[in-house]
Short mmCIF file of C-alpha atoms and ligand atoms in Angstrom, two decimals:
data_model
loop_
_atom_site.label_atom_id
_atom_site.label_comp_id
_atom_site.label_asym_id
_atom_site.label_seq_id
_atom_site.Cartn_x
_atom_site.Cartn_y
_atom_site.Cartn_z
CA MET X 1 21.08 4.11 10.78
CA LEU X 2 17.37 4.61 10.34
CA LYS X 3 18.03 8.30 9.51
CA ASP X 4 20.65 7.37 6.88
CA ASN X 5 18.33 4.88 5.35
CA LEU X 6 15.34 7.30 5.22
CA GLU X 7 17.51 9.78 3.51
CA GLU X 8 18.73 7.33 0.95
CA VAL X 9 15.21 6.18 0.19
CA GLU X 10 14.15 9.89 -0.12
CA LYS X 11 17.02 10.58 -2.39
CA ASN X 12 16.28 7.61 -4.51
CA ILE X 13 12.60 8.67 -4.85
CA GLN X 14 13.58 12.07 -5.75
CA GLU X 15 16.00 10.89 -8.51
CA ALA X 16 13.24 8.56 -9.92
CA CYS X 17 10.84 11.53 -9.97
CA ARG X 18 13.36 13.70 -11.72
CA ARG X 19 14.14 10.88 -14.44
CA SER X 20 10.44 10.55 -15.16
CA GLY X 21 9.36 14.15 -15.01
CA ARG X 22 7.35 13.61 -11.99
CA ASP X 23 6.65 15.82 -8.98
CA ARG X 24 8.07 14.41 -5.78
CA ARG X 25 4.82 15.50 -3.97
CA ASP X 26 2.77 12.96 -5.95
CA VAL X 27 4.66 10.03 -4.48
CA THR X 28 3.92 9.00 -0.90
CA LEU X 29 6.41 6.94 0.98
CA VAL X 30 4.89 4.33 3.28
CA ALA X 31 7.37 2.98 5.67
CA VAL X 32 6.57 -0.60 6.30
CA SER X 33 7.01 -1.29 10.04
CA LYS X 34 5.73 -4.81 10.16
CA THR X 35 7.66 -6.95 12.90
CA LYS X 36 9.55 -3.80 14.12
CA PRO X 37 9.12 -2.49 17.58
CA ALA X 38 6.99 0.81 18.19
CA GLU X 39 10.21 2.52 19.28
CA MET X 40 11.53 2.24 15.81
CA VAL X 41 8.44 3.55 14.31
CA GLN X 42 8.73 6.63 16.81
CA GLU X 43 12.22 7.10 15.73
CA ALA X 44 11.21 7.40 12.09
CA TYR X 45 8.16 9.58 13.18
CA ASP X 46 10.60 11.83 15.00
CA LEU X 47 12.53 12.12 11.71
CA GLY X 48 9.44 13.40 9.93
CA GLN X 49 7.75 10.17 8.54
CA ARG X 50 4.06 10.05 8.94
CA ASP X 51 2.78 7.19 6.60
CA PHE X 52 3.46 3.73 8.01
CA GLY X 53 2.38 0.40 6.71
CA GLU X 54 1.39 -2.82 8.50
CA ASN X 55 0.36 -6.23 7.14
CA LYS X 56 -1.26 -7.66 10.24
CA VAL X 57 -4.34 -6.23 11.98
CA GLN X 58 -3.18 -7.05 15.47
CA GLU X 59 0.03 -5.32 14.97
CA LEU X 60 -1.40 -2.24 13.42
CA THR X 61 -4.00 -1.85 16.24
CA ALA X 62 -1.36 -2.55 18.92
CA LYS X 63 1.02 0.16 17.48
CA CYS X 64 -1.81 2.61 16.74
CA GLN X 65 -2.64 2.64 20.48
CA VAL X 66 0.84 3.59 21.62
CA LEU X 67 2.07 5.93 18.89
CA PRO X 68 1.17 9.49 18.04
CA GLU X 69 -2.44 10.11 16.72
CA ASP X 70 -1.44 11.75 13.45
CA ILE X 71 0.37 8.86 12.09
CA ARG X 72 -1.41 7.60 8.92
CA TRP X 73 -1.79 3.85 9.11
CA HIS X 74 -1.92 1.77 5.92
CA LEU X 75 -3.14 -1.65 6.00
CA ILE X 76 -1.06 -3.45 3.28
CA GLY X 77 -1.50 -7.18 4.13
CA HIS X 78 -4.28 -9.67 3.45
CA LEU X 79 -7.49 -8.92 5.39
CA GLN X 80 -9.80 -11.51 6.66
CA THR X 81 -13.49 -10.45 6.88
CA ASN X 82 -13.70 -11.32 10.57
CA LYS X 83 -11.05 -8.73 11.44
CA VAL X 84 -12.51 -5.78 9.49
CA LYS X 85 -14.05 -4.47 12.69
CA TYR X 86 -10.75 -3.76 14.32
CA ILE X 87 -9.44 -1.62 11.59
CA VAL X 88 -12.22 0.60 10.41
CA GLY X 89 -11.62 4.18 11.72
CA LYS X 90 -8.01 3.31 12.28
CA THR X 91 -6.43 3.10 8.88
CA CYS X 92 -6.27 5.75 6.32
CA LEU X 93 -6.07 3.27 3.53
CA VAL X 94 -6.71 -0.48 3.09
CA HIS X 95 -4.51 -1.49 0.09
CA SER X 96 -5.62 -5.09 -0.11
CA VAL X 97 -9.25 -5.55 -1.13
CA ASP X 98 -9.37 -8.62 -3.22
CA SER X 99 -12.99 -9.77 -3.21
CA LEU X 100 -16.49 -8.46 -3.09
CA LYS X 101 -17.02 -10.23 0.09
CA LEU X 102 -14.32 -8.24 1.85
CA ALA X 103 -15.34 -5.05 0.28
CA ALA X 104 -18.95 -5.60 1.70
CA ALA X 105 -17.66 -6.37 5.07
CA ILE X 106 -15.62 -3.14 5.14
CA SER X 107 -18.62 -1.24 3.80
CA LYS X 108 -20.76 -2.59 6.55
CA GLU X 109 -18.58 -1.78 9.28
CA ALA X 110 -17.84 1.70 7.89
CA VAL X 111 -21.65 2.36 7.94
CA LYS X 112 -21.80 1.25 11.39
CA HIS X 113 -18.96 3.58 12.46
CA GLY X 114 -20.51 6.56 10.31
CA CYS X 115 -17.40 6.91 8.48
CA THR X 116 -16.10 6.28 4.96
CA VAL X 117 -13.14 3.89 4.29
CA GLN X 118 -10.74 4.45 1.46
CA VAL X 119 -9.55 1.30 -0.44
CA LEU X 120 -7.38 0.03 -3.09
CA ILE X 121 -8.04 -3.21 -5.22
CA GLU X 122 -5.19 -5.67 -5.01
CA VAL X 123 -4.30 -6.97 -8.48
CA ASN X 124 -2.14 -10.03 -8.79
CA VAL X 125 -0.53 -8.78 -12.07
CA ALA X 126 2.03 -11.57 -12.54
CA GLY X 127 -0.43 -14.25 -11.73
CA GLU X 128 1.68 -15.68 -9.05
CA GLU X 129 -0.22 -18.50 -7.20
CA SER X 130 1.25 -17.64 -3.83
CA LYS X 131 -0.23 -14.11 -3.83
CA PHE X 132 -3.45 -12.70 -3.09
CA GLY X 133 -5.22 -10.29 -5.46
CA VAL X 134 -7.57 -10.41 -8.40
CA SER X 135 -6.32 -11.01 -11.88
CA PRO X 136 -6.20 -7.92 -14.19
CA GLU X 137 -9.21 -9.38 -16.15
CA GLU X 138 -11.33 -9.51 -13.00
CA THR X 139 -10.35 -6.06 -11.81
CA GLU X 140 -12.83 -3.98 -13.62
CA ALA X 141 -15.75 -6.13 -12.49
CA LEU X 142 -14.64 -6.06 -8.82
CA VAL X 143 -14.26 -2.37 -9.01
CA ARG X 144 -17.90 -1.80 -10.45
CA GLU X 145 -19.40 -4.21 -7.97
CA ALA X 146 -17.60 -2.64 -4.90
CA SER X 147 -18.32 0.79 -6.17
CA ALA X 148 -22.04 0.29 -5.53
CA LEU X 149 -21.45 -0.28 -1.79
CA PRO X 150 -22.06 2.52 0.71
CA ALA X 151 -19.27 4.14 2.81
CA LEU X 152 -16.53 2.69 0.77
CA GLU X 153 -14.42 4.72 -1.62
CA ILE X 154 -12.23 2.98 -4.29
CA ARG X 155 -9.18 5.15 -4.77
CA GLY X 156 -7.03 3.01 -7.07
CA LEU X 157 -5.07 -0.18 -7.44
CA MET X 158 -2.22 -2.00 -5.45
CA THR X 159 0.20 -4.93 -6.58
CA ILE X 160 2.86 -6.98 -4.95
CA ALA X 161 5.39 -7.47 -7.68
CA PRO X 162 7.47 -10.75 -7.92
CA ASN X 163 10.49 -11.00 -5.61
CA VAL X 164 13.26 -10.52 -8.45
CA SER X 165 16.92 -9.65 -8.29
CA ASP X 166 16.88 -7.20 -11.04
CA PRO X 167 14.11 -4.66 -10.54
CA GLU X 168 13.86 -3.94 -14.34
CA LYS X 169 12.12 -7.48 -14.51
CA ASN X 170 9.28 -5.72 -12.67
CA ARG X 171 8.90 -2.90 -14.99
CA PRO X 172 6.19 -4.48 -17.22
CA VAL X 173 4.29 -5.47 -13.99
CA PHE X 174 4.24 -1.88 -12.81
CA ARG X 175 3.29 -0.66 -16.59
CA ARG X 176 0.33 -3.16 -16.66
CA LEU X 177 -1.08 -1.87 -13.33
CA LYS X 178 -0.91 1.69 -14.49
CA GLU X 179 -2.55 0.76 -17.98
CA LEU X 180 -5.28 -1.09 -15.91
CA SER X 181 -5.82 1.83 -13.79
CA VAL X 182 -5.94 4.26 -16.72
CA ASP X 183 -8.45 2.01 -18.40
CA ILE X 184 -10.74 1.72 -15.49
CA ALA X 185 -10.42 5.56 -14.80
CA GLY X 186 -11.67 6.05 -18.35
CA LYS X 187 -14.84 4.07 -17.82
CA ASN X 188 -15.92 6.94 -15.27
CA ILE X 189 -17.60 4.69 -12.71
CA ASN X 190 -19.44 6.43 -10.06
CA ASN X 191 -17.81 6.67 -6.77
CA VAL X 192 -14.34 5.46 -8.16
CA THR X 193 -11.31 7.72 -8.47
CA MET X 194 -8.33 5.83 -9.94
CA ASN X 195 -5.60 8.15 -8.75
CA VAL X 196 -3.75 5.99 -6.38
CA LEU X 197 -1.22 3.44 -7.48
CA SER X 198 0.48 1.56 -4.75
CA MET X 199 3.44 -0.39 -6.08
CA GLY X 200 7.01 -0.81 -5.49
CA MET X 201 8.94 -2.17 -2.53
CA THR X 202 12.60 -2.10 -1.39
CA GLY X 203 13.88 -3.91 -4.25
CA ASP X 204 12.15 -2.16 -6.93
CA TYR X 205 10.45 1.14 -5.88
CA GLN X 206 12.59 3.35 -8.01
CA VAL X 207 11.34 1.48 -11.19
CA ALA X 208 7.77 1.70 -9.77
CA VAL X 209 7.99 5.45 -9.48
CA GLU X 210 9.16 5.65 -12.85
CA GLU X 211 6.31 3.82 -14.12
CA GLY X 212 3.73 6.04 -12.05
CA ALA X 213 3.56 4.72 -8.46
CA THR X 214 1.85 7.31 -6.19
CA ILE X 215 2.57 5.19 -3.05
CA VAL X 216 5.71 3.00 -2.56
CA ARG X 217 5.96 0.67 0.36
CA VAL X 218 9.43 0.25 1.65
CA GLY X 219 10.29 -1.85 4.72
CA THR X 220 13.82 -3.37 4.71
CA GLY X 221 15.30 -0.31 2.91
CA ILE X 222 14.23 1.86 5.92
CA PHE X 223 14.15 -0.38 8.99
CA GLY X 224 16.62 -3.19 7.90
CA GLN X 225 16.19 -6.94 7.56
CA ARG X 226 13.36 -8.29 9.54
CA ALA X 227 14.18 -10.66 12.23
CA TYR X 228 11.77 -13.34 11.24
CA SER X 229 10.02 -13.90 7.89
CA VAL X 230 6.53 -13.10 7.50
CA GLN X 231 3.93 -14.08 5.09
CA ASP X 232 3.96 -11.37 2.53
C1 LIG F 301 6.54 -6.42 3.75
C2 LIG F 301 5.80 -5.87 2.60
C3 LIG F 301 6.44 -4.59 1.94
C4 LIG F 301 7.81 -4.09 2.28
O1 LIG F 301 8.71 -5.07 1.71
P1 LIG F 301 10.33 -4.72 1.78
O2 LIG F 301 10.80 -5.60 0.73
O3 LIG F 301 10.78 -4.96 3.17
O4 LIG F 301 10.55 -3.17 1.37
C5 LIG F 301 5.59 -3.87 1.10
N1 LIG F 301 4.24 -4.31 0.74
C6 LIG F 301 3.79 -5.42 1.27
C7 LIG F 301 2.24 -5.64 0.93
C8 LIG F 301 4.43 -6.13 2.34
O5 LIG F 301 3.93 -7.05 2.95
#
């Protein structure tokens, strides 16, 4: 089942790339394994999957300990400053930086570890009250402030689009994030490369790829329904 799902998602990404004239190699599939056991992650790993996403620090660090070392772990969920110390050195990309306070905490910890942490700024494009992230208007200011911090590399933007039944409804959201990223890239801010766009989930990743996603985060579409609902 997992194998069929992965193949299906892969085929859909390839088709979306073809429709939009993009190179498949420019899109990374992050398999979102939250709430799923390490055995399932291992199964996906054995099928060739290397990028996995978790939204909880504790779950990420627990899986990280028992699974192959060459897995690239993405932290995609809201991060509290007091948990930063557990993930620095363990994640390849933090998708969810939404305040200067958090950026500063990551930077401080990275300096301590003698490493650099790659991050994305989370943008609440649709302005949903239930979601984390800065508004599109606040994004450039946060990028500028965070870019001055040591040992932190801002690689791009991330958004969680609204939960909709018709993925086309999210096309303007993805387009807006892409525009914002192009705008900010044009400002040539030191220490900032806007070449990562993390957007699109099970319900809408094809549309996100068509609109320029370089990372899609697919959970249900790969691992099946989650047994209990988690706060996204
Ligand atoms: C859970 C989650 C996903 C995956 O959602 P699916 O709809 O199961 O594909 C993607 N991104 C974030 C931030 C999530 O929390």
